[in-house]
Amino acid sequence: MIAWVLNFDADLELAHGEGYTVSKKVEARLLSLVQESGLVGPEDVVLYPHPKENDPTGLLSPQHVGRCWCPTPSALGRLLRVGVEPPKSPSFEILRTVNHRSFIEHLVSPLPWSTTLHDAMDFGRHQSRYPNCKRWRLKRPHGFSGQGHLICDDRAPTPHQLRWVRDGLRRFGSLSVEPDVSRLGDYSLHGYLEASGRVAWGEPCQQQVDDNGKWLRATRSSDLSGEERMLWF
C-alpha cells in the first residue's frame, strides 16, 4: 500500500529551486497523467498538490508507505503534511545536480556537432562552424515533454531567439546545443536507487510522444533485440 506523490512536474521544481508551487494548469495535467500512468494500485492513495472534493487523505492508514516520483522538497512536504513518513532521499542540491543536463553529457557520447553554450554570442559562431547543419535544438538544463527547447535554423539568431538564449543563460548558466535530428524511437528505463547503492531496475519502455515531444503513453518495449536490451543493463 503506497501513498504516492506523483510529481511528474519535478523538472519544473528542479529548474525553479526552493519555493516552487504547482499551478492550477500544471495540476490539471498531472491529474490526467496519473490516470494514464498505470502506477497506482487498488489500495494506493495519490496525494495531489491541491486536494479536490474527493480528498484521499481520509483513506490513509499506518500501512501506507510514502513514495515520490522525485523526492523534491514539495513532494516530501506533501507526505509530511498528512502524517506519512517520506522516503529517505538525497538533498535537493544533489537532485538538481544529477538531473541537470550537463551531468548526463559527461556520461554518454553526445551527438556530433553538439556543444555546451555559456555565452549567447557563441551560438552564432558555433552555427558558422557547421554550415551543413540546417536545424539546431537548444535545451535548457531541466525540461520534460518538449518543454525548455528552442528550434533554430541555420540563419543568424532572431531577436526572440537571442532573448530566449540570454534568459536561459542568466537563469541556468549554460544551455545544450545539438543538431535537430529525426528520432527513430523514444525509450526509457526507470529504476529505484537505494542509499546503499543498490538499484532495482524496471522494464525498458517505449514512449509515445507527439511532434513536440509531449508524452502520450508508455508501453513495455517489444521491439528491442536481445543485444539492445543488454545495453540497458
CSV table of C-alpha atoms in Angstrom, one decimal:
chain,number,residue,atom,x,y,z
A,1,MET,CA,0.0,0.0,0.0
A,2,ILE,CA,1.6,3.2,-1.2
A,3,ALA,CA,0.9,6.9,-0.6
A,4,TRP,CA,2.0,8.3,-3.9
A,5,VAL,CA,3.2,11.8,-4.7
A,6,LEU,CA,3.4,11.6,-8.5
A,7,ASN,CA,5.1,14.9,-9.1
A,8,PHE,CA,5.7,14.5,-12.8
A,9,ASP,CA,6.4,18.2,-12.9
A,10,ALA,CA,9.6,17.7,-10.8
A,11,ASP,CA,11.8,19.2,-13.5
A,12,LEU,CA,9.9,22.5,-13.1
A,13,GLU,CA,10.8,22.4,-9.4
A,14,LEU,CA,14.4,21.5,-10.1
A,15,ALA,CA,14.6,24.4,-12.5
A,16,HIS,CA,12.9,26.8,-10.2
A,17,GLY,CA,14.7,25.9,-7.0
A,18,GLU,CA,13.3,26.3,-3.4
A,19,GLY,CA,9.8,27.8,-3.1
A,20,TYR,CA,8.2,26.1,-6.1
A,21,THR,CA,4.4,25.9,-6.1
A,22,VAL,CA,2.2,23.9,-8.6
A,23,SER,CA,0.0,26.0,-10.8
A,24,LYS,CA,-3.6,25.0,-11.4
A,25,LYS,CA,-2.8,24.4,-15.1
A,26,VAL,CA,0.1,22.0,-14.3
A,27,GLU,CA,-2.1,20.2,-11.7
A,28,ALA,CA,-4.8,19.6,-14.2
A,29,ARG,CA,-2.2,18.0,-16.5
A,30,LEU,CA,-0.9,15.9,-13.6
A,31,LEU,CA,-4.4,14.6,-12.9
A,32,SER,CA,-4.6,13.2,-16.4
A,33,LEU,CA,-1.1,11.8,-16.3
A,34,VAL,CA,-1.8,9.9,-13.0
A,35,GLN,CA,-4.8,8.3,-14.6
A,36,GLU,CA,-2.7,7.2,-17.6
A,37,SER,CA,0.4,6.1,-15.7
A,38,GLY,CA,-0.7,2.7,-14.5
A,39,LEU,CA,1.4,3.1,-11.4
A,40,VAL,CA,-1.4,3.3,-8.8
A,41,GLY,CA,-2.6,0.1,-7.2
A,42,PRO,CA,-6.1,-0.6,-6.0
A,43,GLU,CA,-5.2,0.2,-2.3
A,44,ASP,CA,-2.8,3.0,-3.1
A,45,VAL,CA,-3.5,6.7,-2.4
A,46,VAL,CA,-2.4,9.6,-4.5
A,47,LEU,CA,-1.7,12.9,-2.8
A,48,TYR,CA,-2.4,15.9,-5.0
A,49,PRO,CA,-1.0,19.5,-4.6
A,50,HIS,CA,-4.4,21.0,-4.1
A,51,PRO,CA,-6.8,18.3,-2.8
A,52,LYS,CA,-10.2,18.2,-4.6
A,53,GLU,CA,-13.6,17.3,-3.2
A,54,ASN,CA,-12.6,13.7,-3.0
A,55,ASP,CA,-9.7,14.3,-0.7
A,56,PRO,CA,-7.9,10.9,-0.4
A,57,THR,CA,-6.2,11.7,3.0
A,58,GLY,CA,-9.1,10.0,4.8
A,59,LEU,CA,-8.2,6.7,3.2
A,60,LEU,CA,-4.6,6.7,4.6
A,61,SER,CA,-3.6,4.1,7.1
A,62,PRO,CA,-0.4,3.3,9.0
A,63,GLN,CA,0.3,0.6,6.4
A,64,HIS,CA,0.7,3.2,3.6
A,65,VAL,CA,4.4,3.7,2.6
A,66,GLY,CA,5.4,7.1,1.2
A,67,ARG,CA,6.8,7.2,-2.3
A,68,CYS,CA,7.6,10.0,-4.7
A,69,TRP,CA,8.1,10.2,-8.4
A,70,CYS,CA,11.0,12.5,-7.5
A,71,PRO,CA,11.7,13.4,-3.8
A,72,THR,CA,11.8,17.1,-4.2
A,73,PRO,CA,11.1,19.4,-1.2
A,74,SER,CA,7.5,20.0,-2.2
A,75,ALA,CA,6.9,16.2,-2.7
A,76,LEU,CA,8.4,15.3,0.7
A,77,GLY,CA,6.4,18.1,2.3
A,78,ARG,CA,3.2,16.8,0.9
A,79,LEU,CA,3.8,13.5,2.6
A,80,LEU,CA,4.7,15.1,5.9
A,81,ARG,CA,1.6,17.2,6.0
A,82,VAL,CA,-0.6,14.2,6.0
A,83,GLY,CA,1.5,12.2,8.5
A,84,VAL,CA,3.2,9.8,6.1
A,85,GLU,CA,6.9,9.3,6.6
A,86,PRO,CA,8.7,10.3,3.5
A,87,PRO,CA,11.3,8.0,1.9
A,88,LYS,CA,15.0,8.5,2.5
A,89,SER,CA,16.3,10.8,-0.2
A,90,PRO,CA,19.3,12.8,-1.3
A,91,SER,CA,19.5,16.6,-0.8
A,92,PHE,CA,17.7,18.9,-3.2
A,93,GLU,CA,21.1,20.1,-4.5
A,94,ILE,CA,22.1,16.6,-5.3
A,95,LEU,CA,18.8,16.0,-7.1
A,96,ARG,CA,19.3,19.2,-9.1
A,97,THR,CA,22.9,18.2,-10.0
A,98,VAL,CA,22.2,14.7,-11.2
A,99,ASN,CA,19.1,15.8,-13.2
A,100,HIS,CA,21.0,18.7,-14.8
A,101,ARG,CA,21.5,18.0,-18.5
A,102,SER,CA,25.3,18.6,-18.2
A,103,PHE,CA,25.6,15.7,-15.8
A,104,ILE,CA,24.4,13.1,-18.3
A,105,GLU,CA,26.5,14.8,-21.0
A,106,HIS,CA,29.6,13.7,-19.2
A,107,LEU,CA,28.4,10.0,-19.1
A,108,VAL,CA,27.3,9.4,-22.7
A,109,SER,CA,28.6,10.4,-26.1
A,110,PRO,CA,26.8,13.5,-27.4
A,111,LEU,CA,25.6,13.9,-30.9
A,112,PRO,CA,28.2,15.2,-33.4
A,113,TRP,CA,28.5,19.0,-33.5
A,114,SER,CA,27.0,19.3,-30.1
A,115,THR,CA,28.3,21.8,-27.5
A,116,THR,CA,27.5,23.5,-24.2
A,117,LEU,CA,26.7,27.2,-24.5
A,118,HIS,CA,27.9,29.7,-21.9
A,119,ASP,CA,27.7,32.9,-23.9
A,120,ALA,CA,24.8,34.0,-26.2
A,121,MET,CA,27.1,35.2,-28.9
A,122,ASP,CA,28.8,31.8,-29.1
A,123,PHE,CA,25.7,30.3,-30.6
A,124,GLY,CA,26.1,32.2,-33.9
A,125,ARG,CA,29.8,31.3,-34.0
A,126,HIS,CA,29.0,27.6,-33.4
A,127,GLN,CA,26.5,27.7,-36.2
A,128,SER,CA,29.1,29.0,-38.6
A,129,ARG,CA,31.5,26.1,-37.9
A,130,TYR,CA,28.9,23.6,-39.2
A,131,PRO,CA,27.3,25.0,-42.3
A,132,ASN,CA,25.9,21.6,-43.3
A,133,CYS,CA,23.6,21.6,-40.2
A,134,LYS,CA,20.3,23.3,-41.2
A,135,ARG,CA,18.4,23.0,-37.9
A,136,TRP,CA,19.6,23.3,-34.3
A,137,ARG,CA,17.9,22.3,-31.0
A,138,LEU,CA,18.8,24.3,-27.9
A,139,LYS,CA,17.9,22.8,-24.5
A,140,ARG,CA,17.7,24.2,-21.0
A,141,PRO,CA,19.2,22.1,-18.2
A,142,HIS,CA,15.8,20.9,-16.9
A,143,GLY,CA,12.8,20.0,-19.1
A,144,PHE,CA,10.3,17.4,-20.0
A,145,SER,CA,7.6,16.7,-22.6
A,146,GLY,CA,9.5,19.0,-25.1
A,147,GLN,CA,9.5,22.0,-22.7
A,148,GLY,CA,12.6,24.1,-22.4
A,149,HIS,CA,13.6,23.5,-26.0
A,150,LEU,CA,14.2,26.0,-28.9
A,151,ILE,CA,14.5,25.1,-32.5
A,152,CYS,CA,16.6,27.4,-34.7
A,153,ASP,CA,17.5,27.1,-38.4
A,154,ASP,CA,20.9,27.9,-39.9
A,155,ARG,CA,20.4,31.6,-40.2
A,156,ALA,CA,21.6,34.2,-37.7
A,157,PRO,CA,19.5,34.0,-34.5
A,158,THR,CA,16.5,36.3,-34.4
A,159,PRO,CA,16.0,38.8,-31.5
A,160,HIS,CA,13.4,36.5,-30.0
A,161,GLN,CA,15.8,33.6,-30.1
A,162,LEU,CA,18.6,35.6,-28.6
A,163,ARG,CA,16.3,36.7,-25.7
A,164,TRP,CA,15.5,33.1,-25.1
A,165,VAL,CA,19.2,32.1,-25.0
A,166,ARG,CA,20.1,35.1,-22.8
A,167,ASP,CA,17.3,34.3,-20.4
A,168,GLY,CA,18.3,30.7,-20.2
A,169,LEU,CA,22.0,31.5,-19.6
A,170,ARG,CA,21.0,34.1,-16.9
A,171,ARG,CA,18.8,31.6,-15.1
A,172,PHE,CA,20.9,28.4,-15.5
A,173,GLY,CA,24.4,29.3,-16.6
A,174,SER,CA,24.5,27.1,-19.6
A,175,LEU,CA,22.5,25.6,-22.5
A,176,SER,CA,22.9,22.5,-24.6
A,177,VAL,CA,23.2,22.9,-28.3
A,178,GLU,CA,22.8,19.9,-30.7
A,179,PRO,CA,21.7,19.2,-34.2
A,180,ASP,CA,17.9,18.7,-34.5
A,181,VAL,CA,17.7,15.1,-35.8
A,182,SER,CA,14.8,12.9,-36.6
A,183,ARG,CA,14.2,10.4,-33.8
A,184,LEU,CA,13.6,6.7,-34.7
A,185,GLY,CA,12.1,5.9,-31.3
A,186,ASP,CA,11.9,7.1,-27.7
A,187,TYR,CA,12.7,4.7,-24.9
A,188,SER,CA,13.1,4.9,-21.2
A,189,LEU,CA,14.3,2.8,-18.3
A,190,HIS,CA,13.4,3.6,-14.7
A,191,GLY,CA,15.0,2.3,-11.5
A,192,TYR,CA,14.9,2.7,-7.8
A,193,LEU,CA,18.2,3.7,-6.2
A,194,GLU,CA,18.7,2.9,-2.6
A,195,ALA,CA,21.1,4.7,-0.2
A,196,SER,CA,23.3,1.6,-0.2
A,197,GLY,CA,23.8,2.0,-4.0
A,198,ARG,CA,21.6,-1.0,-4.9
A,199,VAL,CA,19.4,-0.4,-7.9
A,200,ALA,CA,16.1,-2.2,-8.7
A,201,TRP,CA,15.5,-1.8,-12.5
A,202,GLY,CA,12.2,-1.8,-14.2
A,203,GLU,CA,11.5,-2.9,-17.7
A,204,PRO,CA,12.6,-0.9,-20.8
A,205,CYS,CA,9.6,1.1,-22.1
A,206,GLN,CA,8.8,2.7,-25.4
A,207,GLN,CA,7.5,6.2,-25.1
A,208,GLN,CA,4.8,7.5,-27.4
A,209,VAL,CA,5.1,11.3,-27.8
A,210,ASP,CA,3.6,13.9,-30.1
A,211,ASP,CA,5.6,16.0,-32.7
A,212,ASN,CA,6.6,18.5,-29.9
A,213,GLY,CA,7.8,15.8,-27.6
A,214,LYS,CA,4.8,15.8,-25.3
A,215,TRP,CA,4.3,12.4,-23.6
A,216,LEU,CA,1.2,10.5,-24.5
A,217,ARG,CA,1.7,7.0,-23.1
A,218,ALA,CA,4.3,4.3,-22.4
A,219,THR,CA,4.3,0.6,-23.1
A,220,ARG,CA,6.8,-2.1,-22.3
A,221,SER,CA,9.1,-2.3,-25.3
A,222,SER,CA,8.7,-5.3,-27.5
A,223,ASP,CA,10.9,-4.3,-30.4
A,224,LEU,CA,14.3,-4.3,-28.8
A,225,SER,CA,16.6,-7.1,-29.7
A,226,GLY,CA,18.4,-9.2,-27.0
A,227,GLU,CA,21.6,-7.3,-27.7
A,228,GLU,CA,19.8,-3.9,-27.4
A,229,ARG,CA,18.2,-5.0,-24.1
A,230,MET,CA,21.6,-5.9,-22.7
A,231,LEU,CA,22.8,-2.4,-23.3
A,232,TRP,CA,20.3,-1.1,-20.8
A,233,PHE,CA,21.8,-3.2,-18.0
